[in-house]
Amino acid sequence: MINHKNITMKYININRKVTTLLFILMTFSTSLNAQWNIPKEAKNSIPPVEATYKTVEEGKILFQKNCISCHGIPGKGENNKAINATDLGTESYQLKHSVGEVFYQFNTGMGAMPSFKNRFSEEEKWHIAFYVKSFDDNFKISGEKIKTLNTNLKMSTDDSDKTIKVTATVTDNNGNINAAANAKINFYVKRIFGNMPVSEDIKTNEDGIAVFKFPDDIPGDKEGKIKIIAGFEDADRYGKNTETAEVTWGKALHFENPNLKRALWGSNKRVPVWLLITYLSVTLGVWAVIFYVAFQITRIKNAGK
Amino acid sequence: MSEGKNNVSKKTLNTIVSDLTRPIKNHYGFTPWILFLTGIILLGLFAYIIQLKNGLGVTAMRDYVSWGLYISSFIFFIATALIGMLISAVLGLIGIKWITPISRIAEMIALGFAMWAGLIIIFDMGRPDRILNIFMHGRLQSPIVWDITVVNTYVVISILLFLLPLIPDIPFLKKTMKDQPKWKQKIYNLLSFGFAGRPEQYALIKRLIRITAILIVPVALAIHTVTSWLFASTLRVGWDSTIFGPYYVTGAFVTGGAAVVIAMFVFSRDFRLKNYITDFHFDKMGRLMVLLMLVYLYFNINEFLVPGYKMKLAEKPHLYELFQGDFALMFWLVQIGGLTLPIILLLFKKMRRPVPSLVIAVAVIIGAFFKRYIITIPTLLHPHLPIQNVPEEFSTYWPTPIEWSITMMAVAGALLIITILAKLFPVIPIWETAYEEGITTEEMNEFVKREND
């Protein structure tokens, strides 16, 4: 079983390789010694929305989509050191920055840190700032803490039209099993270096059922085999459980091994024919003359006798 | 040889034979010279044993500079060996007469240096026994395999080209060397191949010389072209060049030419052969050197001006390092002191006299040695991926005393081969010299027989 944490971690890693490359370039092009210059008003600005467990949760989803590729999950040291992205969960960061300052920083951007000014609504931006500050024990969050529900996922696949059906249920405190309605389900395809998300915005209906039509253009292995993973997007609320199924819906991969044909880079057994002929004819030709001359030397004695 | 005879009157066969065989019998200063060479070789052997025991870690070669002094010496040796082909084959085939007294010298130099070139490759291996892997698992696609093939072929052909013109000299040696040790006479008997001066025998030998001389031209071109491809078939800065083949071949002629001039000087003085290797020959060699060096200079200009004009990003640090960085002093000394200045000087007739020729040739050959160093090492210090997270020493290279000792052993070894050949056989062909003095083969046969009675 792969838990949700691992899925996101692997996802971070793939993304990170790409972003590192891009932003190493960006950092070089900007001044390395730039300093955050946060105005006083930002420090004391009062959020227009309330920080509740629900809004922190909203912020978390946005943060995971937009920020972890560089910063990693706050407090875990997963930040991309190559471009000097800050781990936003450390005490030293949290103590020095109010929620208003966090908002200002990612709203404005600096150097390799892009500006997110026009990316989100004002409200969403505050949600992100709340999430970042949620790693500060002194930051007040009102409302009720979200409890993780006791859920169960069932997955079935239909080869005829390449659809996957997921049925999600919730078991309440009394042992009653109910449909988990309106829960976001993510579908992934397993790849060597992590899990590749293939679905967007799929939610369970009132009966707890989500159906996903699998795309046609996903490459599989040589036989087209693919591993599909489904899990709740909001793992804090619904749990980290996932379901896995193997199907042969992928495009069969045709990989011609370049080492198996005669080529300059091949092994000695696979030397190109033209090279073999050239080498042998030149070498044998020269040595034939050498042997001829050597043989003739032995005949000097009898010459003219 | 009439054009070559300016101040020397006609020689009789008697004087020719005694002049040319005298150095074989006795010769002042021979023992100290042999002791000197043997001393250097013993020191090198000692260094080599240390290297065998402790591995290549005793050299300055590390992960980046993995070709050091050994490989640059290897190219230098191959380069020097190429002169045999130019002088005895190319110039001989087109009928140039003045090479008669120096063709065997050129062939001896070729033999000495070609044989040790092969050994240097072994010195460069931490595990010399693995040379067998080339024969067991070598890939025909690899220039290393071509190199091993062509070096061995060249050595064998050089031996033939040395032996064949020697055969008609053997009867003279058999006759004059009666007072010499038995083993020497055995060698002469062995190498005479029953030659008795019959016209058919002369004809056969001349034909074989001709075949071998023709054969050695493409093989010699191949040997140094392949050596250059060991470098040019990579993508590395400074080696990734389409003119490396001719660049190496012409450079080789310059190196070997200088070696021949030095050998001419030593033999003409030390063996008292001034009447045979005359100022006239030094003058001719000087002119030949100017031609060879001009061609080489032309390739040098191409090799540095064109990349220097473009300054491709990857090549920039390499070229700057050569032009004005750590290697600048060596680079400009080699290019100016070892090439440009010698060309200018040798344009003057006075500079083509023996002593100035010698000085210039020494400068050229030292330049040639370091030229190979400059081709090999700076490139390795500039890999395409940056050198990082390695010990400090990995990003520099200067040969250790072990490497110098082993390299000097190779030089001494090549000189030893030349010395031994010069002490066994006349450095100037007797029969060809006599022939050019107008002495017929019948007269030569008679001479051999008469004294035999």
Tab-separated table of C-alpha atoms in Angstrom, chain A residues 263-272 275-276 279-280 283 285-287 289-290 292-294 296-305, chain B residues 136-142 145-146 149 152-153 156-157 160 163-164 167 192-195 198 200-201 204-205 207-208 211-212 215 219:
chain	number	residue	atom	x	y	z
A	263	ALA	CA	26.830	0.053	-34.554
A	264	LEU	CA	29.938	1.994	-33.618
A	265	TRP	CA	28.820	1.970	-29.990
A	266	GLY	CA	28.091	-1.754	-29.971
A	267	SER	CA	30.150	-4.553	-28.510
A	268	ASN	CA	32.875	-6.221	-30.531
A	269	LYS	CA	30.394	-8.851	-31.706
A	270	ARG	CA	28.266	-6.108	-33.240
A	271	VAL	CA	30.956	-4.286	-35.170
A	272	PRO	CA	29.526	-2.614	-38.304
A	275	LEU	CA	34.288	-1.422	-40.456
A	276	LEU	CA	34.992	-5.118	-40.190
A	279	TYR	CA	39.879	-3.336	-40.958
A	280	LEU	CA	40.385	-6.888	-42.110
A	283	THR	CA	45.372	-5.292	-42.062
A	285	GLY	CA	46.602	-6.792	-47.111
A	286	VAL	CA	49.525	-5.106	-45.384
A	287	TRP	CA	50.567	-8.261	-43.567
A	289	VAL	CA	52.948	-7.953	-48.280
A	290	ILE	CA	55.074	-8.173	-45.139
A	292	TYR	CA	55.772	-11.864	-48.988
A	293	VAL	CA	58.849	-9.697	-48.409
A	294	ALA	CA	59.981	-11.849	-45.474
A	296	GLN	CA	61.542	-13.403	-50.482
A	297	ILE	CA	64.417	-12.623	-48.120
A	298	THR	CA	64.890	-16.323	-47.564
A	299	ARG	CA	65.237	-16.751	-51.304
A	300	ILE	CA	68.123	-14.297	-51.651
A	301	LYS	CA	70.541	-17.159	-51.098
A	302	ASN	CA	69.494	-19.016	-54.222
A	303	ALA	CA	68.852	-16.048	-56.472
A	304	GLY	CA	70.949	-16.234	-59.635
A	305	LYS	CA	72.464	-19.598	-58.834
B	136	MET	CA	40.673	-10.851	-26.049
B	137	HIS	CA	37.918	-8.274	-25.782
B	138	GLY	CA	39.083	-5.345	-27.901
B	139	ARG	CA	36.398	-3.679	-29.950
B	140	LEU	CA	37.201	-3.117	-33.595
B	141	GLN	CA	35.250	0.115	-33.265
B	142	SER	CA	37.835	1.510	-30.890
B	145	VAL	CA	42.621	-1.394	-31.255
B	146	TRP	CA	43.601	0.263	-34.518
B	149	THR	CA	47.525	-2.944	-34.754
B	152	ASN	CA	53.095	-3.254	-34.297
B	153	THR	CA	52.795	-3.285	-38.067
B	156	VAL	CA	57.795	-4.834	-38.282
B	157	ILE	CA	57.971	-2.872	-41.536
B	160	LEU	CA	62.374	-4.847	-42.788
B	163	LEU	CA	67.387	-4.963	-42.684
B	164	LEU	CA	66.977	-5.037	-46.456
B	167	ILE	CA	72.127	-7.197	-46.469
B	192	SER	CA	73.676	-12.139	-44.718
B	193	PHE	CA	70.918	-14.477	-45.948
B	194	GLY	CA	73.467	-15.999	-48.273
B	195	PHE	CA	74.114	-12.767	-50.119
B	198	ARG	CA	75.280	-11.671	-57.621
B	200	GLU	CA	70.150	-11.260	-59.431
B	201	GLN	CA	70.527	-10.889	-55.690
B	204	LEU	CA	65.856	-8.947	-55.795
B	205	ILE	CA	66.908	-6.820	-52.820
B	207	ARG	CA	62.839	-4.834	-55.592
B	208	LEU	CA	62.079	-5.796	-51.991
B	211	ILE	CA	58.008	-2.780	-52.124
B	212	THR	CA	58.703	-2.143	-48.449
B	215	LEU	CA	54.234	-0.144	-48.095
B	219	VAL	CA	51.238	2.537	-42.723
